[in-house]
mmCIF file of C-alpha atoms in Angstrom:
data_model
loop_
_atom_site.group_PDB
_atom_site.id
_atom_site.type_symbol
_atom_site.label_atom_id
_atom_site.label_comp_id
_atom_site.label_asym_id
_atom_site.label_seq_id
_atom_site.Cartn_x
_atom_site.Cartn_y
_atom_site.Cartn_z
ATOM 1 C CA MET A 1 -144.577 71.272 -139.220
ATOM 2 C CA THR A 2 -145.884 68.198 -141.201
ATOM 3 C CA PHE A 3 -146.653 64.005 -140.887
ATOM 4 C CA HIS A 4 -143.747 62.572 -142.567
ATOM 5 C CA VAL A 5 -145.071 59.854 -144.874
ATOM 6 C CA ASP A 6 -141.651 59.377 -146.847
ATOM 7 C CA GLU A 7 -140.190 55.692 -145.941
ATOM 8 C CA TYR A 8 -138.480 56.130 -142.620
ATOM 9 C CA GLN A 9 -134.786 54.926 -142.714
ATOM 10 C CA ALA A 10 -133.321 54.352 -139.360
ATOM 11 C CA ALA A 11 -129.943 56.079 -138.781
ATOM 12 C CA PRO A 12 -127.080 53.338 -139.262
ATOM 13 C CA GLY A 13 -125.203 54.499 -136.620
ATOM 14 C CA ARG A 14 -127.945 54.322 -133.808
ATOM 15 C CA TYR A 15 -126.054 51.636 -132.073
ATOM 16 C CA ARG A 16 -123.080 53.837 -131.824
ATOM 17 C CA ALA A 17 -124.911 56.756 -130.622
ATOM 18 C CA GLY A 18 -123.531 56.444 -127.022
ATOM 19 C CA MET A 19 -126.442 54.969 -125.419
ATOM 20 C CA PRO A 20 -125.385 52.344 -123.054
ATOM 21 C CA TYR A 21 -127.529 49.181 -122.467
ATOM 22 C CA ARG A 22 -128.504 47.509 -118.821
ATOM 23 C CA ARG A 23 -129.321 43.741 -117.947
ATOM 24 C CA THR A 24 -132.624 44.202 -116.622
ATOM 25 C CA GLY A 25 -132.150 42.243 -112.967
ATOM 26 C CA ARG A 26 -131.758 38.433 -113.775
ATOM 27 C CA SER A 27 -133.396 38.234 -116.608
ATOM 28 C CA GLY A 28 -131.898 37.953 -120.102
ATOM 29 C CA LEU A 29 -133.232 41.264 -121.720
ATOM 30 C CA ASP A 30 -131.135 44.501 -121.918
ATOM 31 C CA LEU A 31 -132.720 47.773 -122.049
ATOM 32 C CA PRO A 32 -131.317 51.690 -123.182
ATOM 33 C CA ALA A 33 -130.065 53.039 -119.913
ATOM 34 C CA ILE A 34 -132.895 56.336 -120.922
ATOM 35 C CA SER A 35 -136.143 55.090 -122.455
ATOM 36 C CA LEU A 36 -139.178 56.921 -123.615
ATOM 37 C CA GLY A 37 -142.146 57.501 -122.007
ATOM 38 C CA LEU A 38 -145.484 58.310 -123.726
ATOM 39 C CA TRP A 39 -147.294 59.481 -120.385
ATOM 40 C CA HIS A 40 -147.334 63.142 -121.853
ATOM 41 C CA ASN A 41 -146.979 64.551 -125.445
ATOM 42 C CA PHE A 42 -148.390 61.551 -127.649
ATOM 43 C CA GLY A 43 -152.075 62.161 -127.258
ATOM 44 C CA ASP A 44 -154.626 64.105 -129.558
ATOM 45 C CA ASP A 45 -153.621 67.638 -127.738
ATOM 46 C CA VAL A 46 -150.060 67.195 -129.871
ATOM 47 C CA PRO A 47 -149.610 67.536 -133.365
ATOM 48 C CA LEU A 48 -148.845 63.869 -134.597
ATOM 49 C CA GLU A 49 -146.131 65.131 -136.626
ATOM 50 C CA ARG A 50 -144.375 66.426 -133.600
ATOM 51 C CA ALA A 51 -144.350 63.125 -132.119
ATOM 52 C CA GLN A 52 -143.514 61.282 -134.791
ATOM 53 C CA ALA A 53 -140.460 63.563 -135.075
ATOM 54 C CA THR A 54 -139.547 62.488 -131.221
ATOM 55 C CA LEU A 55 -140.004 58.761 -131.890
ATOM 56 C CA ARG A 56 -138.137 58.492 -134.732
ATOM 57 C CA ARG A 57 -135.286 60.764 -132.755
ATOM 58 C CA ALA A 58 -134.737 58.867 -130.257
ATOM 59 C CA PHE A 59 -134.473 55.213 -131.966
ATOM 60 C CA ASP A 60 -131.603 57.404 -134.254
ATOM 61 C CA ARG A 61 -129.957 57.508 -130.876
ATOM 62 C CA GLY A 62 -130.310 54.182 -129.361
ATOM 63 C CA VAL A 63 -133.496 54.455 -127.407
ATOM 64 C CA THR A 64 -135.018 51.171 -128.294
ATOM 65 C CA HIS A 65 -137.476 50.938 -125.471
ATOM 66 C CA PHE A 66 -141.184 52.789 -125.757
ATOM 67 C CA ASP A 67 -143.309 52.873 -122.326
ATOM 68 C CA LEU A 68 -147.017 53.511 -122.686
ATOM 69 C CA ALA A 69 -150.197 52.704 -120.970
ATOM 70 C CA ASN A 70 -153.722 52.109 -121.729
ATOM 71 C CA ASN A 71 -154.894 55.357 -120.585
ATOM 72 C CA TYR A 72 -151.910 57.763 -121.450
ATOM 73 C CA GLY A 73 -153.467 60.752 -123.524
ATOM 74 C CA PRO A 74 -155.116 62.914 -123.670
ATOM 75 C CA PRO A 75 -158.178 61.575 -124.212
ATOM 76 C CA TYR A 76 -157.576 57.915 -122.359
ATOM 77 C CA GLY A 77 -156.377 55.599 -125.382
ATOM 78 C CA SER A 78 -154.923 58.151 -127.994
ATOM 79 C CA ALA A 79 -151.444 57.849 -127.155
ATOM 80 C CA GLU A 80 -151.452 54.096 -128.065
ATOM 81 C CA ARG A 81 -153.400 54.667 -130.892
ATOM 82 C CA ASN A 82 -151.149 57.608 -132.134
ATOM 83 C CA PHE A 83 -147.928 55.231 -131.261
ATOM 84 C CA GLY A 84 -149.710 52.494 -133.489
ATOM 85 C CA THR A 85 -149.857 54.925 -136.479
ATOM 86 C CA ILE A 86 -146.511 55.905 -136.500
ATOM 87 C CA PHE A 87 -145.271 52.504 -135.781
ATOM 88 C CA ALA A 88 -147.250 51.147 -138.714
ATOM 89 C CA ARG A 89 -145.735 54.092 -141.158
ATOM 90 C CA ASP A 90 -142.110 54.086 -139.425
ATOM 91 C CA PHE A 91 -141.389 51.328 -137.090
ATOM 92 C CA ARG A 92 -143.028 47.822 -138.234
ATOM 93 C CA PRO A 93 -139.773 46.726 -140.477
ATOM 94 C CA TYR A 94 -137.996 47.426 -136.935
ATOM 95 C CA ARG A 95 -139.938 45.430 -134.106
ATOM 96 C CA ASP A 96 -137.590 42.952 -133.131
ATOM 97 C CA GLU A 97 -135.228 45.921 -132.090
ATOM 98 C CA LEU A 98 -137.604 47.235 -129.958
ATOM 99 C CA VAL A 99 -139.056 47.023 -126.835
ATOM 100 C CA ILE A 100 -142.681 48.294 -126.438
ATOM 101 C CA SER A 101 -144.782 48.224 -123.199
ATOM 102 C CA SER A 102 -148.074 49.067 -121.837
ATOM 103 C CA LYS A 103 -149.941 49.025 -118.479
ATOM 104 C CA ALA A 104 -153.337 48.723 -116.805
ATOM 105 C CA GLY A 105 -154.803 49.717 -113.871
ATOM 106 C CA TYR A 106 -156.677 53.108 -113.735
ATOM 107 C CA ASP A 107 -159.994 54.055 -115.057
ATOM 108 C CA MET A 108 -160.580 53.100 -118.440
ATOM 109 C CA TRP A 109 -163.857 52.788 -119.784
ATOM 110 C CA PRO A 110 -167.322 53.076 -118.587
ATOM 111 C CA GLY A 111 -169.035 50.188 -116.013
ATOM 112 C CA PRO A 112 -167.927 48.402 -113.374
ATOM 113 C CA TYR A 113 -165.498 46.317 -115.460
ATOM 114 C CA GLY A 114 -163.651 49.419 -116.721
ATOM 115 C CA GLN A 115 -163.030 51.434 -113.892
ATOM 116 C CA GLY A 116 -159.159 49.971 -113.089
ATOM 117 C CA GLY A 117 -157.774 47.801 -110.739
ATOM 118 C CA GLY A 118 -156.015 44.307 -111.188
ATOM 119 C CA SER A 119 -159.123 41.821 -111.647
ATOM 120 C CA ARG A 120 -158.733 39.428 -114.464
ATOM 121 C CA LYS A 121 -161.422 40.840 -116.194
ATOM 122 C CA TYR A 122 -160.030 44.020 -116.703
ATOM 123 C CA ILE A 123 -156.303 43.107 -116.856
ATOM 124 C CA THR A 124 -157.050 40.848 -119.747
ATOM 125 C CA ALA A 125 -159.455 43.264 -121.956
ATOM 126 C CA SER A 126 -156.957 46.309 -121.035
ATOM 127 C CA CYS A 127 -154.260 44.256 -122.730
ATOM 128 C CA ASP A 128 -156.329 43.274 -126.052
ATOM 129 C CA GLN A 129 -157.428 46.623 -126.234
ATOM 130 C CA SER A 130 -154.294 48.031 -126.167
ATOM 131 C CA LEU A 131 -152.924 45.848 -128.724
ATOM 132 C CA GLN A 132 -155.637 46.755 -131.369
ATOM 133 C CA ARG A 133 -154.806 50.065 -130.396
ATOM 134 C CA MET A 134 -151.670 49.954 -131.567
ATOM 135 C CA GLY A 135 -151.552 47.425 -134.387
ATOM 136 C CA LEU A 136 -149.597 44.704 -132.185
ATOM 137 C CA ASP A 137 -149.312 41.265 -131.704
ATOM 138 C CA TYR A 138 -147.456 41.427 -128.761
ATOM 139 C CA VAL A 139 -146.030 43.689 -126.058
ATOM 140 C CA ASP A 140 -142.801 43.117 -125.070
ATOM 141 C CA ILE A 141 -143.515 44.080 -121.283
ATOM 142 C CA PHE A 142 -147.214 44.451 -119.819
ATOM 143 C CA TYR A 143 -147.379 45.930 -115.955
ATOM 144 C CA SER A 144 -149.782 45.822 -113.199
ATOM 145 C CA HIS A 145 -150.146 49.706 -113.093
ATOM 146 C CA ARG A 146 -151.123 50.026 -109.520
ATOM 147 C CA PHE A 147 -151.733 47.834 -106.739
ATOM 148 C CA ASP A 148 -155.055 47.075 -106.274
ATOM 149 C CA GLU A 149 -156.194 46.501 -102.447
ATOM 150 C CA THR A 150 -159.468 45.323 -103.522
ATOM 151 C CA THR A 151 -158.563 42.553 -105.827
ATOM 152 C CA PRO A 152 -156.445 39.320 -104.448
ATOM 153 C CA LEU A 153 -153.023 39.965 -105.724
ATOM 154 C CA GLU A 154 -153.251 36.211 -106.795
ATOM 155 C CA GLU A 155 -155.707 37.075 -109.257
ATOM 156 C CA THR A 156 -153.600 40.044 -110.387
ATOM 157 C CA MET A 157 -150.723 38.321 -110.952
ATOM 158 C CA GLY A 158 -152.240 35.328 -112.509
ATOM 159 C CA ALA A 159 -153.504 37.481 -114.747
ATOM 160 C CA LEU A 160 -150.480 38.648 -116.275
ATOM 161 C CA ASP A 161 -148.851 35.170 -116.076
ATOM 162 C CA SER A 162 -151.978 34.312 -118.625
ATOM 163 C CA LEU A 163 -151.012 37.078 -120.985
ATOM 164 C CA VAL A 164 -147.872 35.588 -121.423
ATOM 165 C CA ARG A 165 -148.874 31.921 -121.900
ATOM 166 C CA ALA A 166 -151.344 33.434 -124.713
ATOM 167 C CA GLY A 167 -148.191 35.237 -126.243
ATOM 168 C CA LYS A 168 -150.086 38.611 -125.645
ATOM 169 C CA ALA A 169 -146.926 39.332 -123.566
ATOM 170 C CA LEU A 170 -143.116 38.307 -123.535
ATOM 171 C CA TYR A 171 -142.501 39.554 -120.012
ATOM 172 C CA VAL A 172 -144.676 41.026 -117.200
ATOM 173 C CA GLY A 173 -144.193 43.969 -114.588
ATOM 174 C CA ILE A 174 -145.490 45.966 -111.848
ATOM 175 C CA SER A 175 -145.736 49.884 -110.931
ATOM 176 C CA SER A 176 -145.802 51.595 -107.965
ATOM 177 C CA TYR A 177 -145.931 48.687 -105.326
ATOM 178 C CA SER A 178 -144.330 48.584 -102.145
ATOM 179 C CA GLY A 179 -141.674 46.569 -101.371
ATOM 180 C CA PRO A 180 -143.288 44.154 -99.132
ATOM 181 C CA ARG A 181 -146.029 43.777 -102.109
ATOM 182 C CA THR A 182 -143.381 43.531 -104.874
ATOM 183 C CA ARG A 183 -142.180 40.497 -102.494
ATOM 184 C CA GLU A 184 -145.070 39.154 -102.731
ATOM 185 C CA ALA A 185 -146.019 39.565 -106.335
ATOM 186 C CA VAL A 186 -142.234 37.976 -107.052
ATOM 187 C CA GLU A 187 -142.987 34.931 -105.317
ATOM 188 C CA ILE A 188 -146.426 34.200 -106.765
ATOM 189 C CA LEU A 189 -145.137 35.094 -110.356
ATOM 190 C CA ARG A 190 -142.445 32.254 -109.764
ATOM 191 C CA SER A 191 -144.762 30.100 -108.190
ATOM 192 C CA LEU A 192 -146.491 30.485 -111.485
ATOM 193 C CA GLY A 193 -143.549 30.224 -113.876
ATOM 194 C CA THR A 194 -143.320 33.747 -115.180
ATOM 195 C CA PRO A 195 -140.851 35.376 -113.486
ATOM 196 C CA LEU A 196 -141.059 39.220 -112.649
ATOM 197 C CA LEU A 197 -139.085 40.752 -114.825
ATOM 198 C CA ILE A 198 -139.328 44.494 -113.773
ATOM 199 C CA HIS A 199 -140.565 47.374 -111.300
ATOM 200 C CA GLN A 200 -141.731 50.395 -112.540
ATOM 201 C CA PRO A 201 -141.540 53.072 -109.568
ATOM 202 C CA SER A 202 -141.640 57.033 -109.459
ATOM 203 C CA TYR A 203 -138.165 58.176 -108.223
ATOM 204 C CA SER A 204 -135.832 61.308 -108.424
ATOM 205 C CA MET A 205 -133.658 63.340 -106.177
ATOM 206 C CA LEU A 206 -137.119 65.037 -105.103
ATOM 207 C CA ASN A 207 -138.951 61.694 -104.548
ATOM 208 C CA ARG A 208 -136.681 58.756 -102.655
ATOM 209 C CA TRP A 209 -139.403 56.666 -101.475
ATOM 210 C CA ILE A 210 -137.928 53.512 -103.035
ATOM 211 C CA GLU A 211 -134.192 53.530 -101.362
ATOM 212 C CA GLU A 212 -136.386 52.926 -98.065
ATOM 213 C CA ASP A 213 -136.532 48.958 -98.916
ATOM 214 C CA LEU A 214 -137.870 48.888 -102.705
ATOM 215 C CA LEU A 215 -134.453 48.882 -104.271
ATOM 216 C CA ASP A 216 -133.165 46.007 -101.696
ATOM 217 C CA VAL A 217 -136.367 43.419 -102.542
ATOM 218 C CA LEU A 218 -135.784 44.295 -106.369
ATOM 219 C CA GLY A 219 -131.941 43.884 -105.916
ATOM 220 C CA VAL A 220 -132.117 40.300 -103.542
ATOM 221 C CA GLU A 221 -135.191 39.355 -106.137
ATOM 222 C CA GLY A 222 -133.192 39.888 -109.227
ATOM 223 C CA VAL A 223 -135.852 42.336 -110.432
ATOM 224 C CA GLY A 224 -135.300 45.189 -112.935
ATOM 225 C CA CYS A 225 -136.222 48.650 -112.190
ATOM 226 C CA ILE A 226 -137.295 51.130 -114.334
ATOM 227 C CA ALA A 227 -137.856 54.676 -112.917
ATOM 228 C CA PHE A 228 -140.622 57.046 -114.000
ATOM 229 C CA SER A 229 -140.667 61.462 -113.456
ATOM 230 C CA PRO A 230 -136.825 61.204 -112.710
ATOM 231 C CA LEU A 231 -137.040 64.557 -113.716
ATOM 232 C CA ALA A 232 -140.044 65.344 -110.971
ATOM 233 C CA GLN A 233 -142.380 66.265 -113.235
ATOM 234 C CA GLY A 234 -140.331 68.951 -114.835
ATOM 235 C CA MET A 235 -139.238 69.832 -110.931
ATOM 236 C CA LEU A 236 -135.801 68.865 -111.529
ATOM 237 C CA THR A 237 -135.136 71.141 -114.888
ATOM 238 C CA ASN A 238 -134.220 74.834 -115.677
ATOM 239 C CA LYS A 239 -138.072 75.585 -116.281
ATOM 240 C CA TYR A 240 -139.281 76.840 -112.951
ATOM 241 C CA LEU A 241 -135.982 78.462 -111.325
ATOM 242 C CA ARG A 242 -137.508 81.759 -111.827
ATOM 243 C CA GLY A 243 -141.448 81.213 -111.568
ATOM 244 C CA ILE A 244 -144.009 78.993 -113.500
ATOM 245 C CA PRO A 245 -143.451 79.642 -117.231
ATOM 246 C CA GLU A 246 -146.932 79.903 -119.707
ATOM 247 C CA GLY A 247 -147.914 76.571 -121.347
ATOM 248 C CA SER A 248 -145.473 74.234 -118.483
ATOM 249 C CA ARG A 249 -147.148 71.515 -116.653
ATOM 250 C CA ALA A 250 -147.791 73.339 -113.630
ATOM 251 C CA ALA A 251 -149.650 75.923 -115.686
ATOM 252 C CA GLN A 252 -151.654 73.745 -116.871
ATOM 253 C CA GLY A 253 -152.313 71.566 -114.070
ATOM 254 C CA LYS A 254 -151.027 68.129 -115.617
ATOM 255 C CA SER A 255 -149.233 66.475 -112.805
ATOM 256 C CA LEU A 256 -147.518 69.102 -111.522
ATOM 257 C CA ASP A 257 -149.546 71.255 -108.298
ATOM 258 C CA PRO A 258 -148.040 74.489 -108.419
ATOM 259 C CA SER A 259 -148.451 74.795 -104.922
ATOM 260 C CA LEU A 260 -145.330 72.396 -104.739
ATOM 261 C CA LEU A 261 -142.887 75.214 -106.142
ATOM 262 C CA THR A 262 -142.737 76.618 -102.818
ATOM 263 C CA GLU A 263 -139.379 78.908 -102.183
ATOM 264 C CA THR A 264 -138.096 76.259 -100.115
ATOM 265 C CA SER A 265 -137.913 73.321 -102.657
ATOM 266 C CA LEU A 266 -136.815 76.136 -105.246
ATOM 267 C CA LYS A 267 -134.128 76.751 -102.880
ATOM 268 C CA HIS A 268 -132.953 72.906 -103.116
ATOM 269 C CA VAL A 269 -133.456 72.653 -106.709
ATOM 270 C CA ARG A 270 -131.515 76.607 -107.584
ATOM 271 C CA ALA A 271 -128.557 74.516 -105.704
ATOM 272 C CA LEU A 272 -128.987 71.581 -107.518
ATOM 273 C CA ASP A 273 -128.700 73.587 -110.863
ATOM 274 C CA ARG A 274 -125.555 75.109 -109.694
ATOM 275 C CA MET A 275 -123.941 71.687 -109.134
ATOM 276 C CA ALA A 276 -125.232 70.242 -112.674
ATOM 277 C CA LYS A 277 -123.544 73.741 -114.015
ATOM 278 C CA ALA A 278 -120.668 72.656 -112.215
ATOM 279 C CA ARG A 279 -120.351 68.932 -113.696
ATOM 280 C CA GLY A 280 -120.818 70.923 -117.132
ATOM 281 C CA GLN A 281 -124.544 69.361 -117.337
ATOM 282 C CA SER A 282 -127.878 70.597 -117.348
ATOM 283 C CA LEU A 283 -129.980 70.197 -113.963
ATOM 284 C CA ALA A 284 -132.158 67.506 -115.964
ATOM 285 C CA GLN A 285 -129.187 65.587 -117.024
ATOM 286 C CA MET A 286 -127.637 65.682 -113.618
ATOM 287 C CA ALA A 287 -130.986 64.207 -112.426
ATOM 288 C CA LEU A 288 -130.982 61.704 -114.697
ATOM 289 C CA ALA A 289 -127.411 60.440 -114.367
ATOM 290 C CA TRP A 290 -128.292 60.546 -110.426
ATOM 291 C CA ALA A 291 -131.098 58.469 -110.820
ATOM 292 C CA LEU A 292 -128.703 55.757 -112.600
ATOM 293 C CA ARG A 293 -125.976 55.517 -109.998
ATOM 294 C CA ASP A 294 -127.390 53.050 -108.428
ATOM 295 C CA PRO A 295 -126.663 49.786 -110.599
ATOM 296 C CA ARG A 296 -130.394 48.008 -109.520
ATOM 297 C CA VAL A 297 -131.821 50.814 -111.659
ATOM 298 C CA THR A 298 -131.927 49.407 -114.593
ATOM 299 C CA SER A 299 -133.272 52.543 -117.109
ATOM 300 C CA VAL A 300 -134.972 56.140 -116.400
ATOM 301 C CA LEU A 301 -138.132 56.920 -118.527
ATOM 302 C CA ILE A 302 -138.241 60.522 -119.775
ATOM 303 C CA GLY A 303 -140.667 62.377 -121.626
ATOM 304 C CA ALA A 304 -140.092 64.983 -124.235
ATOM 305 C CA SER A 305 -141.681 67.616 -125.884
ATOM 306 C CA SER A 306 -139.820 68.330 -128.718
ATOM 307 C CA VAL A 307 -136.636 66.858 -130.363
ATOM 308 C CA ALA A 308 -134.239 69.408 -128.866
ATOM 309 C CA GLN A 309 -135.979 68.562 -125.269
ATOM 310 C CA LEU A 310 -135.296 64.998 -126.051
ATOM 311 C CA ASP A 311 -131.808 65.643 -126.874
ATOM 312 C CA ASP A 312 -130.659 67.243 -124.090
ATOM 313 C CA SER A 313 -132.118 64.555 -121.892
ATOM 314 C CA LEU A 314 -130.279 61.752 -123.887
ATOM 315 C CA ASP A 315 -127.036 63.701 -123.451
ATOM 316 C CA ALA A 316 -127.222 63.056 -119.590
ATOM 317 C CA VAL A 317 -125.361 59.714 -121.192
ATOM 318 C CA LYS A 318 -122.342 61.249 -121.858
ATOM 319 C CA ASN A 319 -121.146 61.924 -117.851
ATOM 320 C CA LEU A 320 -122.735 59.276 -115.470
ATOM 321 C CA ASP A 321 -120.122 59.115 -112.869
ATOM 322 C CA PHE A 322 -120.206 61.179 -109.643
ATOM 323 C CA THR A 323 -117.481 61.664 -107.009
ATOM 324 C CA GLU A 324 -118.461 60.441 -103.069
ATOM 325 C CA ALA A 325 -118.036 64.416 -102.790
ATOM 326 C CA GLU A 326 -120.415 65.262 -105.138
ATOM 327 C CA LEU A 327 -123.453 62.688 -103.985
ATOM 328 C CA ALA A 328 -123.090 63.780 -100.397
ATOM 329 C CA LYS A 329 -123.304 67.405 -101.260
ATOM 330 C CA ILE A 330 -126.256 66.314 -103.759
ATOM 331 C CA ASP A 331 -127.447 64.388 -101.053
ATOM 332 C CA LYS A 332 -127.691 67.809 -98.850
ATOM 333 C CA HIS A 333 -130.438 69.334 -101.543
ATOM 334 C CA ALA A 334 -132.583 65.471 -102.814
ATOM 335 C CA VAL A 335 -134.934 66.007 -100.349
ATOM 336 C CA ASP A 336 -138.396 65.167 -100.595
ATOM 337 C CA ALA A 337 -140.608 67.822 -102.197
ATOM 338 C CA GLY A 338 -144.095 66.162 -101.465
ATOM 339 C CA ILE A 339 -144.715 65.318 -105.478
ATOM 340 C CA ASN A 340 -145.188 61.169 -105.488
ATOM 341 C CA LEU A 341 -148.753 61.019 -107.236
ATOM 342 C CA TRP A 342 -149.062 57.861 -106.753
ATOM 343 C CA LYS A 343 -147.878 57.036 -103.060
ATOM 344 C CA ALA A 344 -151.445 55.812 -102.147
ATOM 345 C CA SER A 345 -150.773 52.772 -104.055
ATOM 346 C CA SER A 346 -147.359 51.935 -103.062
ATOM 347 C CA ASP A 347 -148.795 52.540 -99.434
ATOM 348 C CA HIS A 348 -150.856 49.440 -99.462
#
């Protein structure tokens, strides 16, 4: 595989490829039902040509939203930098067809101002750095990546508001905030004149915390929801049905602790896999469709380590409907697996 320097021409039928688009809360923005996240597979540990092929294929199939964060890699910043290289080569002519998002909240650079959180200093500097790495004039959405209990929420939301007023972001979002904190953020941003567009929580069949109250808050307040880790860091795929394969996230210690792959958890996953087969879907496809069953969920974020894996996930949109009997059967096995790595933020 080589990095393609040929002129990229997007597929003429990309908007007829079957991707549904959903309105984000009560805003005017539509997002694809499945968006591409660059958390993994776009850092310096992955060949640039593979990342390029994945991004090209995603856009050719109607994926118009690419989601990043300042600390995506490894190393930190490399996913944005690599995306910027590919954007300059392939996607600049299509900028107005894309929604590009980034975030700031975790440790990023040395010293007291780069350790993450929600200060105006950190948020503003992070956005400037992200724009520079990606070679963009603005991002479509900029998120507070986590709730910071050491910084007044008014300061964090005020910083997001300032980014919009400075033309650095069109919309703002938050990630991994609890229901009550989300309501507070909504009220602060509304008072500033910059409505909260979207919340990005972790959500999957094995991590259903947002059903307690967050989805209700988002529905009432008219805020969109984009779920990350809808495949439970890979547990809701066929990858771990028979153990831990070499090169997998669990084998590499990447966001999935092997100790979570208990026989009890895998028993539930295998049952869900059988249900997916009965629906004519892969387990991953059913898991994505299930996360989209609630109309308050605007989009789900997938990762992809190859074009083939991307295609499998995107084919989920071919069957998004469930019967009541199917949902009731799934509920028996869609149980918490202890994989919510972001619980500390959402508990505050």
